[in-house]
């Protein structure tokens, strides 16, 4: 296998989040991989499965070259999907998780999508409660495939709404934010996002990833950040950035800009800005400089009074502008780091997941019983 996750696990009946790495353990592409729907007329069987790979559209050609390079003599057919052949949807509910997602958590229940369904998907595990990912055939509206709002409630929104929500949760996506052949999977939080299976066999780039996991310290991670200036206040403590549409006049720094401490001496960068929209964004931050996380038990450089900035290119005749930036450490990521990641919290996470599955299924059984009584 060429990916960090294990697509062949016995409990895997839906898609999953993963990544392709190079031999140095750097990310080539982040991706979702889904089992190919059986109703598409393809000739796949249980012994000859098919897969759909969802990847940054601008990276399709590069990924195909990478796959063909490692194909060797494997009886594997590869092709890029045509425009309009498939549509990707992100579904979420601000109050409760979509009902269909509860059936795809590796429990004994079957998926609410029948084996002959033309739809495939998965729970989006990149952040707790982030929702679900759906792949539908053609370019029709989602309601053409799921007219029953009991399965997927709500209405379609603009792509910017999804992007804002993704950045608020600290999720980087695509090679504009997860820089190709530069980003490390654990710095991109792939371990917390269940994008790396540390129990699977060999894959390209495994050596550095597994060594860092077992013996190293991940000193930088991608975090959501709040952008502001001297005329704006930023909350001292918050679990998530606050998006303000009226802050559209705030200049968004270019991707790759270095973060430095306000009033500090020139030295090691505190992080690197990856991208943003309005007054929020994502940055690869040094945890012991920009957050109160202590990774080694020794002293850190963090001081709650310190502020950090991004310098913008100067316009002719004007001095260089600056935008201040505050890193926000989401509670689920902080808990993951403090627990020691997968090594120490696996059993705790498994117990929580088991209870979560039971709670969801119990809720659904209650709703079904209530509907029958009505």
C-alpha angles and dihedrals in degrees: 000000000000098000134081095235129064112246093179100062111134093237093051106109097145137039127288142200118257145142141231115228135193123234091272091058095253121138117260096174138351110219150166117230120201133184110253112256110251095220095069094088093251118143097235120139133181087271094045107040127183128214138200116214117204111201140153104296093228090056100054095101093047093048092049090054090050092050094046090049090059098035093088108161097338114133092241129140117207130188140154115244117245121247109276094016092109136012126210119216132185113207125191141158121212092210108036138359116269110268097235092058092067091068094058103059098100093270125138092262122098124243116270086231108078119232088254094053118122091218126086130180149131145218109279099237096182091102133007112272092001091138135233140310121226132189116198129182118253127000099285123129116276090247089064087068101029108032092158109090089200086077101041117011128194135039137281118276135190120278090246089065089058092045092052092048091048093052092046087058092048096246118152117202135185130005096291087071103021095049113220115250091358109066120082117221096233092047086055089054093244089144093057090042091057090245094127125061107201091190099058127097129264124317134167109285095015097125098066093038096052093042092052090047095052104032110011139075123237101221097174130047136171109258136174112256135202117225119207144144137222091278093057132068123223123204113256093219125022137142095219138021117261115236114216115188090198089065091076089115090065106102114241110224118235119264112270096032114149120241116223136177117263109250092002128130119264107268141107114002116249091217147312128266113233105183144306150187123224110325098342134070149143129267138176099238134192100239098210092051103041102029138038092249114128108200103179106026091249124109120292134211093236119123120171089217093059120101127200131212145195117216118219126209112271119250114228109274094013135087120253113277125227134207120198119227133199122194116224119205109208112225094238092054092045090051090049092052094045092049089055096251123261095341097065104021102044095100091043091049092047091052091049091048092049090051090046091054092048091049093050094047092046090052092049093048089052091051092049091050091048093050090051091052090051 
